[in-house]
Coordinates of C-alpha atoms and ligand atoms in Angstrom, one line a residue:
X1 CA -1.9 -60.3 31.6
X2 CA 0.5 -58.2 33.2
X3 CA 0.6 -54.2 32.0
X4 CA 2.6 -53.6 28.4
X5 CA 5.6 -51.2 29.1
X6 CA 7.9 -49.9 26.6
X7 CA 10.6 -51.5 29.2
X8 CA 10.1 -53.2 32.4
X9 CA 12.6 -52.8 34.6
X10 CA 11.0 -53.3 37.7
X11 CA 9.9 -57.1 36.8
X12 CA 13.8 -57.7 35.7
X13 CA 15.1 -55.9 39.0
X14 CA 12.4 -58.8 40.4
X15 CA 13.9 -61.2 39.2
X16 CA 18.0 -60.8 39.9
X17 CA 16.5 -59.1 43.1
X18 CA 18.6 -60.9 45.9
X19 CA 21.9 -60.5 44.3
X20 CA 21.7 -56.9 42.9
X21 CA 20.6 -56.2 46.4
X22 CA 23.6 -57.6 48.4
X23 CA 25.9 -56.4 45.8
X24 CA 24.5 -52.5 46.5
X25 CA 24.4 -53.4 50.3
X26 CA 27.9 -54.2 49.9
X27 CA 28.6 -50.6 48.8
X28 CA 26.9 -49.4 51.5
X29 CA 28.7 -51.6 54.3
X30 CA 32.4 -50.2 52.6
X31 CA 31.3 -46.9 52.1
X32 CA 33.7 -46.9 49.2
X33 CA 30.9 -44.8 46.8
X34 CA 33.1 -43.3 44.6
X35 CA 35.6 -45.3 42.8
X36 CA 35.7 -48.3 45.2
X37 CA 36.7 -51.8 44.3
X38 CA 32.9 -52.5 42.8
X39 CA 34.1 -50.1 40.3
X40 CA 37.2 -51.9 39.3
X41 CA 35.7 -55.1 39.8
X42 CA 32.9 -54.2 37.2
X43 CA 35.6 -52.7 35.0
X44 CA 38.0 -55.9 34.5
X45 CA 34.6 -58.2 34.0
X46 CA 33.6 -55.7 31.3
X47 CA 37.0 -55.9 29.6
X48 CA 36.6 -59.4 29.9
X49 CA 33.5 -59.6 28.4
X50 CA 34.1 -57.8 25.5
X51 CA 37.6 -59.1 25.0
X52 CA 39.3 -55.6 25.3
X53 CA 42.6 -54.6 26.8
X54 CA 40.8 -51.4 28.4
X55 CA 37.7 -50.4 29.6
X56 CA 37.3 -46.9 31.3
X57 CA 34.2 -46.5 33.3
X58 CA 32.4 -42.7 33.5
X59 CA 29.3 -41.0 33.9
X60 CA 27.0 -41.2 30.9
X61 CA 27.3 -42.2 27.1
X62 CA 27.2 -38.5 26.5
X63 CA 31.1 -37.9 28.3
X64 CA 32.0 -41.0 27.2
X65 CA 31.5 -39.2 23.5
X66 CA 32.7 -36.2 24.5
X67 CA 36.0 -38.2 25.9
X68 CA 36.6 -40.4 23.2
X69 CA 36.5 -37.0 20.7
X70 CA 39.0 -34.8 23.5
X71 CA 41.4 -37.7 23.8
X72 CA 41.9 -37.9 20.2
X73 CA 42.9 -34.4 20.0
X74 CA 40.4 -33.3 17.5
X75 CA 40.8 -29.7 16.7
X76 CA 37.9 -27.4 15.6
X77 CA 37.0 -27.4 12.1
X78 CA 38.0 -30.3 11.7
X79 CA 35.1 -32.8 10.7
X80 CA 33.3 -35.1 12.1
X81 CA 31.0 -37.8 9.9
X82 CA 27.8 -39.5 11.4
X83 CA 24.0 -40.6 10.4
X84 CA 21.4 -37.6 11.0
X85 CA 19.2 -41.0 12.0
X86 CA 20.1 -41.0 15.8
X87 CA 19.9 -39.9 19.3
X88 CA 21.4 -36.5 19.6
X89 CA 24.2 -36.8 21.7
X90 CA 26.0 -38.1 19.2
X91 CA 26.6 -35.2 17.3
X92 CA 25.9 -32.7 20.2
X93 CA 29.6 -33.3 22.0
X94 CA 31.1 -32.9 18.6
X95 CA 29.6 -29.5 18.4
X96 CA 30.1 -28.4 21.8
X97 CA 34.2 -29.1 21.1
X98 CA 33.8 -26.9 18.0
X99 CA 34.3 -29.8 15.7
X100 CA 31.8 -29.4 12.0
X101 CA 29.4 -32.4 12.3
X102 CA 28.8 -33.9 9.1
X103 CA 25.7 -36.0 8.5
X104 CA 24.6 -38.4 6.2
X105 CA 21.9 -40.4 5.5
X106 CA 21.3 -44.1 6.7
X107 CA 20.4 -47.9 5.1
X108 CA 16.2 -47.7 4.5
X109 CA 16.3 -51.4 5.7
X110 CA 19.6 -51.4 8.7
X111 CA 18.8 -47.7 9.7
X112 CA 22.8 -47.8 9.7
X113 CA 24.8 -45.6 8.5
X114 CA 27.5 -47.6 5.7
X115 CA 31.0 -47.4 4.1
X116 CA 29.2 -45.5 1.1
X117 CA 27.7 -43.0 3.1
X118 CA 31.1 -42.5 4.8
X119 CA 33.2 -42.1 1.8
X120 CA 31.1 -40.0 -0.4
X121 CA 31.1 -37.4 3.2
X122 CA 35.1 -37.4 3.5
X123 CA 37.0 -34.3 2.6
X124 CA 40.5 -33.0 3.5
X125 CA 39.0 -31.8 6.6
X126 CA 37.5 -35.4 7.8
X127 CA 39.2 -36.4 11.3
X128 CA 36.7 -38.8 12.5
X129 CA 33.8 -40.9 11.4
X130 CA 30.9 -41.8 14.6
X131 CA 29.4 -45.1 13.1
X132 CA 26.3 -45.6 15.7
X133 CA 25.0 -49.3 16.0
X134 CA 21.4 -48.3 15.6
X135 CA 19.0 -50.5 17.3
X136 CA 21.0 -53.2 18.7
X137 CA 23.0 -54.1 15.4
X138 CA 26.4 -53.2 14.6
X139 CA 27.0 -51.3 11.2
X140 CA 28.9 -53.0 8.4
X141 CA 32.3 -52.6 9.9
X142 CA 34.7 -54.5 7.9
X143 CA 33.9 -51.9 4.6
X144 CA 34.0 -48.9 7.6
X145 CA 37.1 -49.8 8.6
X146 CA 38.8 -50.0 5.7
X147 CA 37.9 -46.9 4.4
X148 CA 38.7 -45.1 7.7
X149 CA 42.0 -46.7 7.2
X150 CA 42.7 -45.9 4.1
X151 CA 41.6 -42.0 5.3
X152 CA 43.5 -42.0 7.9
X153 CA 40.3 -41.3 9.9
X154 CA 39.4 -42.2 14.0
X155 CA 37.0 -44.6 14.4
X156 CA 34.6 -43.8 17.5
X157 CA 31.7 -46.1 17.6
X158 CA 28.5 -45.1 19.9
X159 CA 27.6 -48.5 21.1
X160 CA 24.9 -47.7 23.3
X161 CA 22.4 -49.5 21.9
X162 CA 24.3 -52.3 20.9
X163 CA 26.2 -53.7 23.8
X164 CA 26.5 -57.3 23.5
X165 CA 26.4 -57.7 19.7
X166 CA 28.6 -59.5 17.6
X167 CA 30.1 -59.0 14.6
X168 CA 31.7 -61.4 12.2
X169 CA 34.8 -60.4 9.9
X170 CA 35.1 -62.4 6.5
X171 CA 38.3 -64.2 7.9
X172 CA 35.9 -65.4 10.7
X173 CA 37.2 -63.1 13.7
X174 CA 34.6 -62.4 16.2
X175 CA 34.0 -58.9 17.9
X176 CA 31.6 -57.8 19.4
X177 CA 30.0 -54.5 19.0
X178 CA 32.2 -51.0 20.2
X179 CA 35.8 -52.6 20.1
X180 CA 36.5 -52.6 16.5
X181 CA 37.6 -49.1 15.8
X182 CA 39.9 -46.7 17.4
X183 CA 37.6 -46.3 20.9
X184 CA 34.4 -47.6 21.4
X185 CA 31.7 -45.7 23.8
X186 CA 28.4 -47.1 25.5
X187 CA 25.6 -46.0 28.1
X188 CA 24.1 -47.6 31.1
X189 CA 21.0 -45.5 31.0
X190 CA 18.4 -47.6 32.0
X191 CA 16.2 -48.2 29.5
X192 CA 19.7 -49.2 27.6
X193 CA 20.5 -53.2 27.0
X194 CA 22.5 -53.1 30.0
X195 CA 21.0 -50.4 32.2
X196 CA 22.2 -49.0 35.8
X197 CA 19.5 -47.5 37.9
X198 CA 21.0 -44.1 37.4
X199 CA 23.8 -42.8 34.7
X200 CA 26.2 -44.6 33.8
X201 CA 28.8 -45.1 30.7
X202 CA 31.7 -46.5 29.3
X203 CA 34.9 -46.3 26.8
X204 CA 36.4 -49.4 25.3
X205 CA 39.5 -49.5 23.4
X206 CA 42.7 -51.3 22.9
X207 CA 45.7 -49.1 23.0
X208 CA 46.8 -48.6 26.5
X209 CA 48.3 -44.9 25.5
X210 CA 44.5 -44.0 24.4
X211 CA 43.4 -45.8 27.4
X212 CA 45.7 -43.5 29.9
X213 CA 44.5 -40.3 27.7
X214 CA 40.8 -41.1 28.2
X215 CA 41.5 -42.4 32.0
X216 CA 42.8 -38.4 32.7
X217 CA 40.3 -36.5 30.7
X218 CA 37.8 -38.0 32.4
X219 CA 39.4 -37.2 36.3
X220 CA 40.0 -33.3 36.0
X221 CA 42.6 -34.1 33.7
X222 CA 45.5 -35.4 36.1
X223 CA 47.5 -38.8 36.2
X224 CA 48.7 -37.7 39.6
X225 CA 46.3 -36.0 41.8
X226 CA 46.5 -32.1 42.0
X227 CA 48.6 -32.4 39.4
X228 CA 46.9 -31.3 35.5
X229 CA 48.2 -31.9 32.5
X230 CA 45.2 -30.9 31.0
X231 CA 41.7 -29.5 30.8
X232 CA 39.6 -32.2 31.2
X233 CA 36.1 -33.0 33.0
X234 CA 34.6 -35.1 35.7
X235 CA 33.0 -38.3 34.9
X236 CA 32.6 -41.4 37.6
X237 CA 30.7 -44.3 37.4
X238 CA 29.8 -44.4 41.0
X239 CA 30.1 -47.8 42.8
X240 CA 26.8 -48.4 43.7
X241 CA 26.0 -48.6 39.9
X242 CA 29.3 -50.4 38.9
X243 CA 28.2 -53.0 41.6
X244 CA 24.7 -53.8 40.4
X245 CA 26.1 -53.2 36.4
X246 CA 28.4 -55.9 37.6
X247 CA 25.3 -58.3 38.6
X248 CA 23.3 -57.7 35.3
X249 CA 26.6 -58.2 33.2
X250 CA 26.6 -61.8 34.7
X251 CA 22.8 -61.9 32.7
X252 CA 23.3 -59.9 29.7
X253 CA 23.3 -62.7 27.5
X254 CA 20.3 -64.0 28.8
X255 CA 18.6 -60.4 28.3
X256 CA 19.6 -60.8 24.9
X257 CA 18.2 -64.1 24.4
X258 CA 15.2 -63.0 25.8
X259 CA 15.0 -59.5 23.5
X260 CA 16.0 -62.0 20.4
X261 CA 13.2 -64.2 21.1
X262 CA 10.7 -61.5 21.4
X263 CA 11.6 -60.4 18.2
X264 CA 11.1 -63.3 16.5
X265 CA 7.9 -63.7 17.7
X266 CA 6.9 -60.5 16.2
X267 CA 8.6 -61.1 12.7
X268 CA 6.7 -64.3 12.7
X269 CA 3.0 -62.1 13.1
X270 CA 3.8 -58.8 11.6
X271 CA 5.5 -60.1 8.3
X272 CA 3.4 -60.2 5.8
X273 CA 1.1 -57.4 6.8
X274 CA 0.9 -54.8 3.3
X275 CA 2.3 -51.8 4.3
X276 CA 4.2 -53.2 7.6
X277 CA 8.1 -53.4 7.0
X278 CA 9.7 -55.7 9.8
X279 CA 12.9 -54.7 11.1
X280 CA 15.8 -56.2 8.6
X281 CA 19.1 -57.9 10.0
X282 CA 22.1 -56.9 9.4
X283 CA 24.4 -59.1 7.5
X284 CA 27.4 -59.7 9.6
X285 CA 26.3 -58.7 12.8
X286 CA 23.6 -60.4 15.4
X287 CA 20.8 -58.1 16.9
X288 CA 20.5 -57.4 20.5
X289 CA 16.9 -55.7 19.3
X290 CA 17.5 -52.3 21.6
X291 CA 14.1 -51.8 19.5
X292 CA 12.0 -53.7 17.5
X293 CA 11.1 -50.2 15.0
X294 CA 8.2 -51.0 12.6
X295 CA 8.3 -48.9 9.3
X296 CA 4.6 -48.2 8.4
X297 CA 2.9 -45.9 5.9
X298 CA 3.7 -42.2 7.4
X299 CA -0.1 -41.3 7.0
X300 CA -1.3 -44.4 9.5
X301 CA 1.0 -43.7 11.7
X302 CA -0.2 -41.3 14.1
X303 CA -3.7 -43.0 14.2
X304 CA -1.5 -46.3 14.9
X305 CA -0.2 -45.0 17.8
X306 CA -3.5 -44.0 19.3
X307 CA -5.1 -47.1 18.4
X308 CA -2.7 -49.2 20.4
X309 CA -2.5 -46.9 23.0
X310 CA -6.2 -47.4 23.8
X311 CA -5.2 -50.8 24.2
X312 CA -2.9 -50.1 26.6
X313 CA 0.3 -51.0 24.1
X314 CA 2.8 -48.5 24.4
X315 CA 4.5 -47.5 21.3
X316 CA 7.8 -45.1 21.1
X317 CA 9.3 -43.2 18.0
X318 CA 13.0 -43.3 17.8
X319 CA 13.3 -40.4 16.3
X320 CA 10.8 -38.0 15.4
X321 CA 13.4 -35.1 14.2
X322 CA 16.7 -35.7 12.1
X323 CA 19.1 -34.1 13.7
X324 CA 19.7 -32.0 10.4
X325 CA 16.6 -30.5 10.8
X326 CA 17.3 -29.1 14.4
X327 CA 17.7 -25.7 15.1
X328 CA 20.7 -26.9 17.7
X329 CA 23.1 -28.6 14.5
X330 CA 22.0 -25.3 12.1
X331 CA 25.5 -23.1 12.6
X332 CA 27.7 -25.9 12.8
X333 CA 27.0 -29.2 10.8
X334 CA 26.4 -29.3 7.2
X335 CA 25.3 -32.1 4.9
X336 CA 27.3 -34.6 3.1
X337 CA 24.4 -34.8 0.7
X338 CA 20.6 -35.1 0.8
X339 CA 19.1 -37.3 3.3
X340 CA 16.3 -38.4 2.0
X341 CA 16.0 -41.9 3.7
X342 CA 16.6 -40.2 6.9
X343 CA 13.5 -37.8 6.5
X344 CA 11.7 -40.8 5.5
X345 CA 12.3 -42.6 8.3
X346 CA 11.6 -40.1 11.1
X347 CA 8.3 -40.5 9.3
X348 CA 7.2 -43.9 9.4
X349 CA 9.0 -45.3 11.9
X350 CA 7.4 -46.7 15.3
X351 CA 9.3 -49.2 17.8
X352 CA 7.1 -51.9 19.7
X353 CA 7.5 -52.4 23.5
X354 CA 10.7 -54.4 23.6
X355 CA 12.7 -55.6 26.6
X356 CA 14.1 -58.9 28.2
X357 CA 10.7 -59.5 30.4
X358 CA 7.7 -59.8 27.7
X359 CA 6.2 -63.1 27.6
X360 CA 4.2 -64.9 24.8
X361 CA 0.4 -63.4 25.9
X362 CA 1.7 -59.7 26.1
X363 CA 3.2 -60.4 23.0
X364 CA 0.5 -62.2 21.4
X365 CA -1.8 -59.3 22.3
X366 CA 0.4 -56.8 20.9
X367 CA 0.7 -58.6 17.1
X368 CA -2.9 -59.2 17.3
X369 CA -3.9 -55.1 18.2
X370 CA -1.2 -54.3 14.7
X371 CA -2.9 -56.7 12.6
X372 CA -6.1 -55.4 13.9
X373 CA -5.1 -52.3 13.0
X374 CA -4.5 -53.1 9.6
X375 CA -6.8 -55.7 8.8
Ligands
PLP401 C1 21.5 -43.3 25.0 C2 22.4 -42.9 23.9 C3 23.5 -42.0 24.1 C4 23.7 -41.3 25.3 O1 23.8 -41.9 26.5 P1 23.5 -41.2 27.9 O2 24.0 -42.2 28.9 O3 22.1 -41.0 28.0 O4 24.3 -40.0 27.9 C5 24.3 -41.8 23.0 N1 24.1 -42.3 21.8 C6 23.0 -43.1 21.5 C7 22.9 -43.7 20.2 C8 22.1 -43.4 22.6 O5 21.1 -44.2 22.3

């Protein structure tokens, strides 16, 4: 059997290995590193992809945050609302522009944050709402959306662990996950579902005035060079990655596939088990499975872990902290209400190795070393 890892990128790199090759070499032979035609090229299959008007390539998920909020000319003090059940950058570029971060709890069975959560946290200070599609499934849009409409609120949703997803409106539309609301933001770290070999990141949105803000915030704040209109950063997608993003974009529906059918596997041998909670689907949307996160009892956890890590299974926990309870958020977030779910969670959660390359014996093993463990 061939060594468990959380994610195996060198076995998928294997795999694609000829064309991800000639498509860097092809970087290298035009020189063209920083925004060359692979960027473009990657760009316009993106938009194509995700049936967008614009995409707008940049550094890391982190900018592409930090962009979205700047382009919509938040102010600060106004608010921000997202889940205290995710990664931190999230709620870390909201804080850095001076914005109040709001949190709220999350679904025990989604980990997503919902409409309800949303609208008990709104106030006459609410600019924004982050929805984060947790895991690799979107959020319950359709409700979102209406309340951010009826608000008045920006819509920025931190796709980066859901690129690829789809969700289904009741009048039978189609879209996938990040280009529902007002700009939609993703990451090609990668571990992520479509991972560079470095940083990476993206904007997606619709409105090509948006699309021209967030194009010049993210170069130095110009439309003509030397010329600034504004204060804005530096964030590139280099070509190299563009070009090999490009190649595994051709694939990501097969890495899904692949993730999808891991997961079933393991719902199939770890439903059932007292104590074990499989991970629950979202209604609406399909699962790209990011992770496969476990909830067990918070007292077994820890000796959970060790036990499969003497069997050489790695295990991860997405996330240990809530972000309300770190010392970063404590001057300039508050809470839209208790969050108890969210402290639950950090506590009994623990997410499986999960990525496109595991085959039936690793996975096998894996099921066999839980059930062990709780037989
Ligand atoms: C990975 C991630 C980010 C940040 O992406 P980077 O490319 O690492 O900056 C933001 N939000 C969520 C939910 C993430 O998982």
């Amino acid at each position: 059997m061939n060594p468990i890892q959380m994610v195996d990128l060198k076995s998928q790199y294997q795999k694609y290995k000829s064309e991800i090759d000639a498509a860097i070499a092809e970087v290298l032979e035009t020189t063209t590193y920083i925004n060359g035609p692979a960027v473009k090229l990657f760009q316009e299959k993106l938009e194509k992809y995700l049936s967008v008007n614009h995409v707008i390539p940049c550094a890391n998920g982190t900018d592409a945050l930090q962009i979205a909020l700047m382009a919509l000319g938040l102010k600060p003090g106004d608010e921000v609302i997202l889940p205290a059940f995710t990664y931190v950058a999230t709620a870390e570029v909201a804080a850095l522009l001076g914005l109040t971060v709001v949190m709220t709890d999350v679904d025990p069975d989604t980990f997503n944050i919902t409409a309800a959560h949303i609208e008990a946290a709104i106030t006459d200070k609410t600019k924004a709402i982050v929805p984060v599609h947790l895991f690799g499934q979107c959020c319950d849009m359709e409700p979102i959306l209406a309340i951010a409409k009826k608000h008045n609120l920006f819509v920025i949703e931190d796709n980066a662990q859901a690129i690829g997803a789809d969700y289904s409106f009741s009048d039978g539309r189609k879209v996938k996950s990040g280009a529902m609301g007002t700009v939609g933001c993703t990451s090609f770290y990668p571990s992520k579902n479509l991972g560079a070999y470095g940083d990476g990141g993206a904007m997606y949105c619709n409105d090509e005035q948006l699309a021209a803000e967030l194009r010049m915030i993210a170069n130095h704040g110009q439309k003509r060079r030397y010329y600034h209109d504004m204060v804005g950063v530096n964030s590139r997608l280099d070509s190299i990655q563009a070009a090999l993003l490009e190649v595994k974009l051709r694939h990501l529906d097969e890495f899904s596939t692949a993730r999808h059918q891991a997961a079933v596997f393991y719902d199939r041998a770890l439903s059932g088990i007292d104590g074990v909670k499989i991970p629950a689907r979202q209604q609406n949307s399909t699962h790209v499975f990011h992770q496969y996160t476990l909830q067990v009892p918070a007292d077994k956890r820890d000796a959970l872990q060790e036990f499969l890590k003497e069997k050489g299974i790695p295990t991860m926990i997405y996330y240990p902290l809530p972000l309300n309870q770190q010392d970063a958020f404590m001057n300039c977030s508050r809470l839209a209400s208790a969050l108890p779910v969210t402290e639950q969670l950090c506590k009994s959660v623990v997410s499986l190795p999960m990525h496109s390359e595991l085959d039936e014996e690793q996975l096998g093993y894996i099921c066999g070393a839980v059930k062990a463990f709780f037989g």
